[in-house]
Coordinates of C-alpha atoms in Angstrom, one line a residue:
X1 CA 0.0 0.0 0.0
X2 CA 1.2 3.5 -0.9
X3 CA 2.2 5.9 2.0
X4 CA 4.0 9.0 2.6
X5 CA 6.0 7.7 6.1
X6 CA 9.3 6.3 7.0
X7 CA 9.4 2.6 8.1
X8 CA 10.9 4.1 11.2
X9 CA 7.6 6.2 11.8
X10 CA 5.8 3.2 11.2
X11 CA 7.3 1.0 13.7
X12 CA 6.8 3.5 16.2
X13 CA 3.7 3.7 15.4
X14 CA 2.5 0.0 15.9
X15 CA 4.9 -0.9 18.4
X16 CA 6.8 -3.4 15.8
X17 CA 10.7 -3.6 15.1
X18 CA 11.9 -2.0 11.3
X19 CA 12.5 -5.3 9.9
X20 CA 8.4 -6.3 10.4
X21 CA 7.4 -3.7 9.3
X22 CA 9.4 -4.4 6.0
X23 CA 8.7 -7.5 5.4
X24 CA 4.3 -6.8 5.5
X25 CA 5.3 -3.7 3.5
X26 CA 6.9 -5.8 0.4
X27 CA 4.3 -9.0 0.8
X28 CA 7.1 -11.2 2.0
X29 CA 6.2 -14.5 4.0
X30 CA 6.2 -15.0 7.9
X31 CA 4.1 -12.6 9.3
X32 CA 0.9 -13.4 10.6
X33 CA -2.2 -11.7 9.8
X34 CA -2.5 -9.8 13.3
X35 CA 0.8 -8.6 12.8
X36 CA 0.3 -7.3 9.4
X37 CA -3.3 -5.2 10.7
X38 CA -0.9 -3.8 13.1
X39 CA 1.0 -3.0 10.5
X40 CA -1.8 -1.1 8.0
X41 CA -3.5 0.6 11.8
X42 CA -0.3 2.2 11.9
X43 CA -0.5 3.8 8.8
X44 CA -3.4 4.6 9.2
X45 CA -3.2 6.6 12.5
X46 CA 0.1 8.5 11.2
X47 CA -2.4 9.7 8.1
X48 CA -5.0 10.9 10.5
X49 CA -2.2 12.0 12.9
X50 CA 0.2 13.9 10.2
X51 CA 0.1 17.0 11.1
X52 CA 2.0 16.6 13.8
X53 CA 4.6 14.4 12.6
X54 CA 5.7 16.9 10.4
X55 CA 5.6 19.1 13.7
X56 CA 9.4 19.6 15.5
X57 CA 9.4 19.4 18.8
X58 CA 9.6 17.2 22.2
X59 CA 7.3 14.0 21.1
X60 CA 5.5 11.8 23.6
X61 CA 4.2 8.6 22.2
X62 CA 1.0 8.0 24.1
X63 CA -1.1 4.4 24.4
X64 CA -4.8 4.5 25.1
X65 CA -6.2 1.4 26.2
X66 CA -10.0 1.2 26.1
X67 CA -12.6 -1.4 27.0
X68 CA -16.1 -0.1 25.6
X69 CA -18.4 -0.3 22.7
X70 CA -17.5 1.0 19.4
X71 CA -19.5 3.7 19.4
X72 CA -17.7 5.1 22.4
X73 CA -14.0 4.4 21.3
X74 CA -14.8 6.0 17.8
X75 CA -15.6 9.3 20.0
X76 CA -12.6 9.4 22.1
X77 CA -10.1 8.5 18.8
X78 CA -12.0 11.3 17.8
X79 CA -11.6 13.6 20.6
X80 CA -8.0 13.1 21.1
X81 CA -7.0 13.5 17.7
X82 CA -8.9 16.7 17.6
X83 CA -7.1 17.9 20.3
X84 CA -3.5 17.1 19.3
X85 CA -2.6 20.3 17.6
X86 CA -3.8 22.3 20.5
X87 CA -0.5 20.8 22.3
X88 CA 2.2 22.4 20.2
X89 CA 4.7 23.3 21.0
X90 CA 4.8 19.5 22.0
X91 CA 4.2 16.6 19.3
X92 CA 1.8 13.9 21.0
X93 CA 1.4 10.3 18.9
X94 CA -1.3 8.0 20.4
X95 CA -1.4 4.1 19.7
X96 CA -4.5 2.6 20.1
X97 CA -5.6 -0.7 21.6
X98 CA -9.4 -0.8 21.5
X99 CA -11.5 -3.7 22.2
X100 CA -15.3 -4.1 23.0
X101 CA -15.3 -7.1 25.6
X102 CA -13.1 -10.0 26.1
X103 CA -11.2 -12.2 29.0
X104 CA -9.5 -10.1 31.6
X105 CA -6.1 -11.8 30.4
X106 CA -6.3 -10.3 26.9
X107 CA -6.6 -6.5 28.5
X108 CA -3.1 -7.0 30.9
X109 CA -1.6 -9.0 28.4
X110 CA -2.1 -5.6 26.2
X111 CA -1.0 -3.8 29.1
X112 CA 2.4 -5.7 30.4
X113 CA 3.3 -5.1 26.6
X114 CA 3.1 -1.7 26.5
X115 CA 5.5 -1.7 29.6
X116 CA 8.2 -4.1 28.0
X117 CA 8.1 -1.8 24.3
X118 CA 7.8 1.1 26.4
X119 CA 6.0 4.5 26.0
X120 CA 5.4 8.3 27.8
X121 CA 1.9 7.6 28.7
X122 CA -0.8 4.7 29.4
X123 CA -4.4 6.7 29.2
X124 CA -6.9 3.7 30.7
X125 CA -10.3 3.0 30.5
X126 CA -10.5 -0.6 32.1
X127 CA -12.8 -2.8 34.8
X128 CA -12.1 -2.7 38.4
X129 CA -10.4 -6.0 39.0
X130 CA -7.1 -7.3 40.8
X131 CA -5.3 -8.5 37.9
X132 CA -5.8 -4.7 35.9
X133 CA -4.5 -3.3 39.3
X134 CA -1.3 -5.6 39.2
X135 CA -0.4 -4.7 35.6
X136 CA -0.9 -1.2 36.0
X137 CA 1.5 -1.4 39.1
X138 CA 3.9 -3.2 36.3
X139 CA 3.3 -0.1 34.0
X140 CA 4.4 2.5 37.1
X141 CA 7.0 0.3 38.4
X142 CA 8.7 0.6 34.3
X143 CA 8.4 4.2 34.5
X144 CA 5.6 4.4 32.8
X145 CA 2.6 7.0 33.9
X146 CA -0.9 6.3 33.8
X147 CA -3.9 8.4 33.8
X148 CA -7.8 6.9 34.1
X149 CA -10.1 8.1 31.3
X150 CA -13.9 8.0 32.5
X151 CA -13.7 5.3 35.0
X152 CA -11.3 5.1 37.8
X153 CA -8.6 2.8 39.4
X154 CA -8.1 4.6 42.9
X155 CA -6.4 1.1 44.4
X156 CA -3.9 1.9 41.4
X157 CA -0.7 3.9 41.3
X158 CA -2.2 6.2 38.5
X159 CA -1.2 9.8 38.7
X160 CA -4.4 11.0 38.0
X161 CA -8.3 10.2 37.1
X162 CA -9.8 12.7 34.2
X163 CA -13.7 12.7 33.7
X164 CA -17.0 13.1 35.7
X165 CA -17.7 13.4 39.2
X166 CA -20.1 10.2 38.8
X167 CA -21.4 9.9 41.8
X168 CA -23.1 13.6 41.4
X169 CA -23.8 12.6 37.6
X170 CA -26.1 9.6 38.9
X171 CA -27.5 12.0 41.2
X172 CA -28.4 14.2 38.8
X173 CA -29.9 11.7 36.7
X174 CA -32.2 10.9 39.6
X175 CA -33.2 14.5 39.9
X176 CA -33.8 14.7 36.5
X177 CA -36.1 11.7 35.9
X178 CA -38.7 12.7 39.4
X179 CA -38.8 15.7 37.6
X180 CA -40.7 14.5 34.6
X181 CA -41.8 11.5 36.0
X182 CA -43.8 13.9 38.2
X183 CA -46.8 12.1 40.0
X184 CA -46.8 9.1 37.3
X185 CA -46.8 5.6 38.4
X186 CA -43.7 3.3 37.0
X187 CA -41.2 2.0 37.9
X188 CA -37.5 3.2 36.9
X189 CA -35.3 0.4 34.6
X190 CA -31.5 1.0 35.2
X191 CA -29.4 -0.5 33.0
X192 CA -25.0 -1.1 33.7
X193 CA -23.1 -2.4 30.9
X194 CA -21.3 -4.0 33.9
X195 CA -20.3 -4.3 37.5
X196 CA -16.8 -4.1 37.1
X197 CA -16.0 -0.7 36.0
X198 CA -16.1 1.5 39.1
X199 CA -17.8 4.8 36.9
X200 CA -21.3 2.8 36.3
X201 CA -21.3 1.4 40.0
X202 CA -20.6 5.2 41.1
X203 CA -23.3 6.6 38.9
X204 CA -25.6 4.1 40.1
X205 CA -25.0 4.6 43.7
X206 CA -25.3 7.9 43.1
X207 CA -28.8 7.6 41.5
X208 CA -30.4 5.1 43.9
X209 CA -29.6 7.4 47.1
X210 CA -30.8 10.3 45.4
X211 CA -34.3 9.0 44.2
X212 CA -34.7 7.1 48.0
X213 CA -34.2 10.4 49.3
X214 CA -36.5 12.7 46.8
X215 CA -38.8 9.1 45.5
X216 CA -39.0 7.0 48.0
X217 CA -41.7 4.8 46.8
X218 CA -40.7 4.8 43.3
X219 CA -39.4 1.3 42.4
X220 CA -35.9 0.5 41.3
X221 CA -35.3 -2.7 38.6
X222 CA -31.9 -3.3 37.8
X223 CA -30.3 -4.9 34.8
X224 CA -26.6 -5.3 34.4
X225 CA -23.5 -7.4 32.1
X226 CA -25.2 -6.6 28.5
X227 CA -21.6 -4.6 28.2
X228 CA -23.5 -2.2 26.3
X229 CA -23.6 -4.3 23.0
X230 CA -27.0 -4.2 21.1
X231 CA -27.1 -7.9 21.2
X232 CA -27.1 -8.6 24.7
X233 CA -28.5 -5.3 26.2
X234 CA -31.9 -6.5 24.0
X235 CA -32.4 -9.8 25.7
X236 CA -31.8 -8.5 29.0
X237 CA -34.3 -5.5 28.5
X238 CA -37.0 -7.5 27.2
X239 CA -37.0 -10.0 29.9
X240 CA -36.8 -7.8 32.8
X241 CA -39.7 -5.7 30.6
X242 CA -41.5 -9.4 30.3
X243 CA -40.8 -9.6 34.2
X244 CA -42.8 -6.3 35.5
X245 CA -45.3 -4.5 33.7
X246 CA -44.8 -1.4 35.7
X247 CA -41.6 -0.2 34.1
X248 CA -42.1 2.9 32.5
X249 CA -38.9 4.9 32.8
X250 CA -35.1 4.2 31.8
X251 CA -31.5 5.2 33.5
X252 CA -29.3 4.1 31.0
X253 CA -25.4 3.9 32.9
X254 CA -23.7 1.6 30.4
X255 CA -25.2 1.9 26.9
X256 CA -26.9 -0.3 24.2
X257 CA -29.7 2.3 24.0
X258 CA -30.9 1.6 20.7
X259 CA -31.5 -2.3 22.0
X260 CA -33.3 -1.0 25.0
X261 CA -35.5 1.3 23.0
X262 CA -36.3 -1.6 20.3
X263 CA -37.2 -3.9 23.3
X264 CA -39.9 -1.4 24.7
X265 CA -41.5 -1.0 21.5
X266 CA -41.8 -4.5 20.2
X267 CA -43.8 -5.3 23.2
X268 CA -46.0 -2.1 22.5
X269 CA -44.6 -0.6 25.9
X270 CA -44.1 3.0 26.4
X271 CA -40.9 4.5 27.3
X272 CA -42.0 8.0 29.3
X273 CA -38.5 9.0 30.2
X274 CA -35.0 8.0 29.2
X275 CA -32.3 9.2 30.8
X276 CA -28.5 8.2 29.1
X277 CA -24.6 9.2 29.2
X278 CA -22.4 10.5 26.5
X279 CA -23.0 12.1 22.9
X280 CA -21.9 9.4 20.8
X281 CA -23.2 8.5 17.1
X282 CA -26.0 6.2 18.6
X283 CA -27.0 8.7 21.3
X284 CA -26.8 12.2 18.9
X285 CA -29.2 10.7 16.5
X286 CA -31.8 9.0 19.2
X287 CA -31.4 12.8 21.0
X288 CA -32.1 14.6 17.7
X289 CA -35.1 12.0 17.3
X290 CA -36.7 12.9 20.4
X291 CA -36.4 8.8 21.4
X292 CA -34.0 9.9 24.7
X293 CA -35.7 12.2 26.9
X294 CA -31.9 13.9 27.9
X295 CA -28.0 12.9 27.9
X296 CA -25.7 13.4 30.3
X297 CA -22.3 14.3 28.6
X298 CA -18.6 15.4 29.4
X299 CA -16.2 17.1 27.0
X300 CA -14.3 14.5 26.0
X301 CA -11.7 16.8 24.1
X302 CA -11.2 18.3 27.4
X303 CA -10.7 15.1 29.7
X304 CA -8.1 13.9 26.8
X305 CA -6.4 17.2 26.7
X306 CA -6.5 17.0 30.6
X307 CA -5.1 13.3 30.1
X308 CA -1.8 14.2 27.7
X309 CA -1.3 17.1 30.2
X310 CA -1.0 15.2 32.9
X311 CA 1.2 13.2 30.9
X312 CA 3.5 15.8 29.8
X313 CA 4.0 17.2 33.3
X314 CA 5.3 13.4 34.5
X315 CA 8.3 14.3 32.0
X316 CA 9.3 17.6 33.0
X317 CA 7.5 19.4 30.0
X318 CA 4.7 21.4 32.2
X319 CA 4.8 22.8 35.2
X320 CA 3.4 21.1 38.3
X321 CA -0.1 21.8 39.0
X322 CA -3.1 20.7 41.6
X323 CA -5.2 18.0 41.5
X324 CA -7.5 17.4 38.6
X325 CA -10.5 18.9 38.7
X326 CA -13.8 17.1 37.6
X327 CA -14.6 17.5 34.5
X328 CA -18.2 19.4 34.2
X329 CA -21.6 17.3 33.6
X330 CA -23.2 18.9 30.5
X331 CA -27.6 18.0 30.4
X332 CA -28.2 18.0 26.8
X333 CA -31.6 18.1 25.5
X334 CA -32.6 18.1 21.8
X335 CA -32.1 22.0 21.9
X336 CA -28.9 22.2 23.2
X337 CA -26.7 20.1 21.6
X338 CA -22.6 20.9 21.3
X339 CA -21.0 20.9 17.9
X340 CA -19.6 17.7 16.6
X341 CA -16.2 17.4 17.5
X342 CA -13.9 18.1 14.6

């Protein structure tokens, strides 16, 4: 395939020693097919990310590893790339390791990578569990910083967390969804993508103490482990819809909104308010359709900016600062929607 970029850039790019990358480049044999979409990835990051390769000036080649749905990963590629030239004088490369779900093993085994090839930064969005704390302690202790995106590790050595306040984002939800539930009868659906990442157990803590407070006799039903994928979020919807005939209301934490929707109205059921998180593609056109009732969102270009920041400051290249501040929770109605990021 035709490119503009040194085999050198390449291999920096995807992680991959010169002579690899030479061999997929001229069609030789022994390379395997994973290593060869490493390969192509690479390429085609550096095209997105050319502007500042050109750029001179102190580089930091960043990793971001991210466990969600597409729809969410395909925002924050977004977001961060849209961001980089606002870093000059500084030249910030990202690698990406994206993946939807999958066994714990596959995530560190990402992760303990990235600390033998080496890099400036480790931006993470990952579960809760012990074996993503104990490779993230392997990432610090190879001098390595690492900054939470959206979620956080607080049993972790991570320098810093960038994203909501959840707990207060759940609140609000709750406050939200008494307001236009008003006097109605229903009960509220809430729907986790899963129990393991600490944002969506924070957001619905958050929610379930506000509404017994404000709604105490409004009932709770709680779903969780469709990961946000269509596929399984459906199943899991209809059956705890099959299950109690009084739902009539929907706090959406983890996603799969367009399963949950498709669930209430094959069985005829009305969906008076839904409550969800983050602009993404699914959300923006469901929001625009008048299908969600209002999203809570967070300036993503902001939180990644934050992230590479904090970054930067680990090496020496920005001076010290104070702790990060939350990032602000942004209710978005069909009238008040931000401009796409670009």
């Amino acid at each position: 395939m035709g490119h503009p970029f040194p085999i050198r850039e390449i291999a920096r790019q995807a992680g991959l020693s010169e002579a690899t990358v030479d061999r997929v480049l001229n069609g030789r044999t022994g390379v395997r097919e994973s290593t060869a979409r490493e390969v192509h990835q690479a390429i085609a990051d550096l095209d997105r990310q050319r502007t500042q390769v050109r750029l001179q000036g102190r580089t930091f080649m960043v990793d971001m590893v991210v466990q969600a749905p597409q729809r969410f990963t395909t925002a924050v590629r977004a977001a961060l790339e849209a961001e980089l030239p606002s870093l000059h004088p500084a030249v910030v490369r990202s690698r990406f390791h994206f993946r939807e779900t999958g066994p714990v093993a596959e995530l560190t085994g990402t992760l303990d990578r990235i600390a033998r090839r080496g890099s400036q930064g480790v931006i993470l969005k990952a579960p809760d569990v012990p074996e993503v704390t104990a490779a993230v302690a392997r990432l610090v202790d190879a001098g390595i910083p690492v900054v939470t995106l959206v979620t956080d590790l607080p049993a972790t050595a991570r320098l810093a967390y960038v994203g909501i306040d959840n707990r207060a984002a759940g609140a609000t939800a709750a406050y939200l969804m008494g307001q236009w539930l008003g006097d109605r009868p229903g009960n509220v659906l809430t729907s986790l993508s899963s129990g393991f990442f600490r944002n969506e157990e924070e957001r619905e803590m958050g929610f379930r103490s506000a509404m017994r407070s404000l709604h105490p006799d409004r009932t709770l039903v709680e779903i969780a482990e469709g990961q946000g994928l269509d596929a399984t979020q459906y199943d899991l919807v209809r059956a705890a819809l099959d299950r109690d005939p009084d739902i009539r209301a929907v706090y959406s934490i983890g996603g799969g909104n367009i399963a949950t929707l498709r669930a209430f109205e094959d069985l005829g059921r009305e969906c008076a308010v839904f409550v969800a998180h983050d602009l993404d593609e699914d959300n923006t056109r469901l929001l625009r359709e008048h299908r969600l009732s209002v999203v809570l969102h967070h300036d993503l270009r902001h939180d990644l900016r934050e992230a590479c920041h904090v970054v930067m400051r680990a090496h020496g290249a920005l001076p010290p600062a104070g702790p990060t501040v939350p990032s602000a929770i942004q209710v978005v109605t069909p009238y008040n929607m931000p401009a796409p990021i670009g």
